[in-house]
Amino acid sequence: MTTVVFTEKNKAAAQIANILAGGNVRCSSIGGVAVYDLKRNGKDWRIMGLAGHIMGYDYPAEFNNWREVDPKVLLDTPPVKNITRAQFGSAIINLAKDADELILACDFDREGENIGFEAKSIAEKVSKAPVKRARFSSLSKNEINRAFDNLVEPDENMAMAAEARQILDLKMGAAFTRYVTLSVRERVRTKGVLSIGPCQTPTCGFVYDRERAIRDFKSKDFWKIEAIFSTHDSDFKGQHRGGNIAEQEKADAIFAKIKDCKVATIAKKSVKETSTAPPYPLNTTEFLKRASKFLGMSPEKSLEIAEQLYLSGFISYPRTETNKYADDFEFKPILVGFTKGEYAEYALSILSGDIVSKNGKKDGHDHPPIHPIRYASKTDIEKTINLSNAWKIYDFIARHFLANLMPPALFEKTRLEVAVEDEIFDSMGSVQKDAGWLRVYPFETKNDKLLPLVDEGQNVAVKKITNTKSKTSPPKKLTEAELLTLMDKHGIGTKATAPSHIATNKKRGYFETKGKSVSILETGFTLMDALNNSVPILVKPDIRGRIEALIQEVEDGKKEFEASLVEGTTLIKEMYSQLSSNKNELVSQLAGTIQDEAVAVDKKNYIGECSECGRALHMITTDKGRFVGCTGYPQCKNSYSLPKAGAINILRSRKCKKGGAAVVKVGNKYHWAVGIGPCFNCEMEKECFPPEIVGPCPKCDGDMFLIDIKSKNTRFLGCTKRCGHSQSLPQNGRLTILKQVCEKCGWRMIRVKEQDKDKEAREFCANRVCAQSSRQG
DNA sequence: GCAAGGTC
């Protein structure tokens, strides 16, 4: 007879097995699932890792037809739970048969408890063995031994709380998504799904709120009085204490009083040393925020790379809430590894004193903060991980780890109060005295702002005083980092799922990210607007909060599981009836937008007619690249490749004389015929793109035309008959050949506009000989 | 084809 242990994931199973056995572990496989065998206290133990949830809720098959089942029916239909990872189910049965004790050892949180209960429910089909729970807050040796020496009862309330969340999330998501999607399809032909969910919708709501603030913004005028003071060694700026002055009369009055003053006095000077502490250790949310802010990477991508770095043993587990190191955390072995390569000087300086971490206050009792496990060079990372930016992420994590252990950065901040008569101006200066942790952290640099050396009571010259009118500016677009902060603050999603909610919204076409900022798309804006008018609670974080509060009561034993389902369902039904009573407005708003967007996208990507079936060809862009495909897919599989790099511009007025489907311009570089290839490889290039003739060749019966070799940064006029005659052209500025011809020689006129904004564009005859003679004459 | 939560 054996003790059987279930952990949340394979990695944890392996580690726990090692700790419990003291090293003597045998690994085998049951239907592809790893099992670790060992002896503990003279008994056989078998430890198996699950893969997170291995069961999931869904509606029975007869409710799967969207057209036949009224979405409203889903609200009164209980979803059923199935095994979604069959091989894990079989392995559990296989182990449980011979067990005389079962131990659940998943992560110590609500979902972990629930995952344990999934294994328990499967095991209990074949086993009557008692089920215990090992509760540990880290995978350290002491903690694991303590947990397994002090087994407790599984917490059914905790597991059922997660169960209620799953059911309510699915009910709401499925009913609302089907209802909105089907309602819109009554009016407009679209294959797209308009999804709604308790996390994705409030996430989009944050972006919508910001967009509303931007669209509703009314700019106001204000006036700002600034002065430039000057001492014998340098000038410095000051701003009037009144700041941004809303009333023009007030600003004018102050300005009139002092505008002719030539001397000011340093009324007060204060110098303060300030320090900026290093950042806290990284938990998942902070990691994702900083990766977006510093590296411009999407949370989804960052987490994917972190996962790979973790699996390859470069960094610790990337999904953690904790931003403080445990008291017995061993920094030294890691730091010693970092004493080579580009981090050496920082690691050595940390090792030369006491190692002190600047800890945060969050402790999820799960995993340590994200930190490098071992030193790696750029080549090490690139050899192991086939994802671009993997090095950037590793380097950032390594630098953050080191920065956290380094001393604060010290600054000297100087504040001057400068009196012009009795009006006070403020000047601030800041000088970095000791870079501290900033040395290893190039992502946050602070520039010095220097003030000249002056003393209190000293006079300085007033060089200039200005009174300028400005306008208040609208709020900026939300950045992805700010969005993550809002989600975290309002409990939308978890450390592991926040990126996926952002990705869902992008996939649905609700918003997009441009660089670091998030922009709402019309479909997203209209959907949020319509929901905001009918079921406002959906667009706000409140909906998640309401469900969370319900299930927390289940976890605390204050509410029965069934009662929470009834209450939750009632809440969802209320929202559903609000939504359906506003169906007409909702559909007209959405249908219009979707039609507009579909037409716009179609037009933008239209390439031409398909030679196989006559339908439209269009350009398709995916994560993997871009190509031209037929809108008749999958019936018609006609497709063509496109060049991988360079912006594509479809040239609608051009026709390929060799029969290519269309001609596109690739960047500013060359032309490409769809289905044929680059035009510069084609013998008919001259026919499709006839040279721009500017005039007859003075040496033969050919014509002079523009030759522009962008790669060599040179341009000149050459002869179509290649007689060897050429003429030079100005090399700088944008050159356009005009329609007009020169009155004197009949050659075409050209215009040259130089980059310098102050310079006017020049127009002259393309014929250098003619242009020169006219300038002399 | 719907959600969100784990993890590979």
Tab-separated table of C-alpha atoms (C1' of nucleotides) in Angstrom, chain A residues 53 85 178 185 199 317 497 501, chain B:
chain	number	residue	atom	x	y	z
A	53	HIS	CA	-6.957	22.431	-13.871
A	85	ARG	CA	-7.014	16.213	-19.718
A	178	ARG	CA	-24.278	34.570	-27.656
A	185	ARG	CA	-26.123	39.143	-36.808
A	199	CYS	CA	-12.792	40.169	-16.743
A	317	TYR	CA	8.897	30.678	-11.518
A	497	THR	CA	-4.391	35.704	-16.555
A	501	HIS	CA	-7.633	39.355	-20.936
B	1	DG	C1'	-18.022	29.438	-31.865
B	2	DC	C1'	-19.227	31.473	-25.445
B	3	DA	C1'	-15.627	32.714	-19.634
B	4	DA	C1'	-11.685	32.499	-16.518
B	5	DG	C1'	-8.438	29.817	-14.285
B	6	DG	C1'	-4.608	26.721	-13.940
B	7	DT	C1'	-0.081	25.103	-16.753
B	8	DC	C1'	3.143	22.609	-21.021
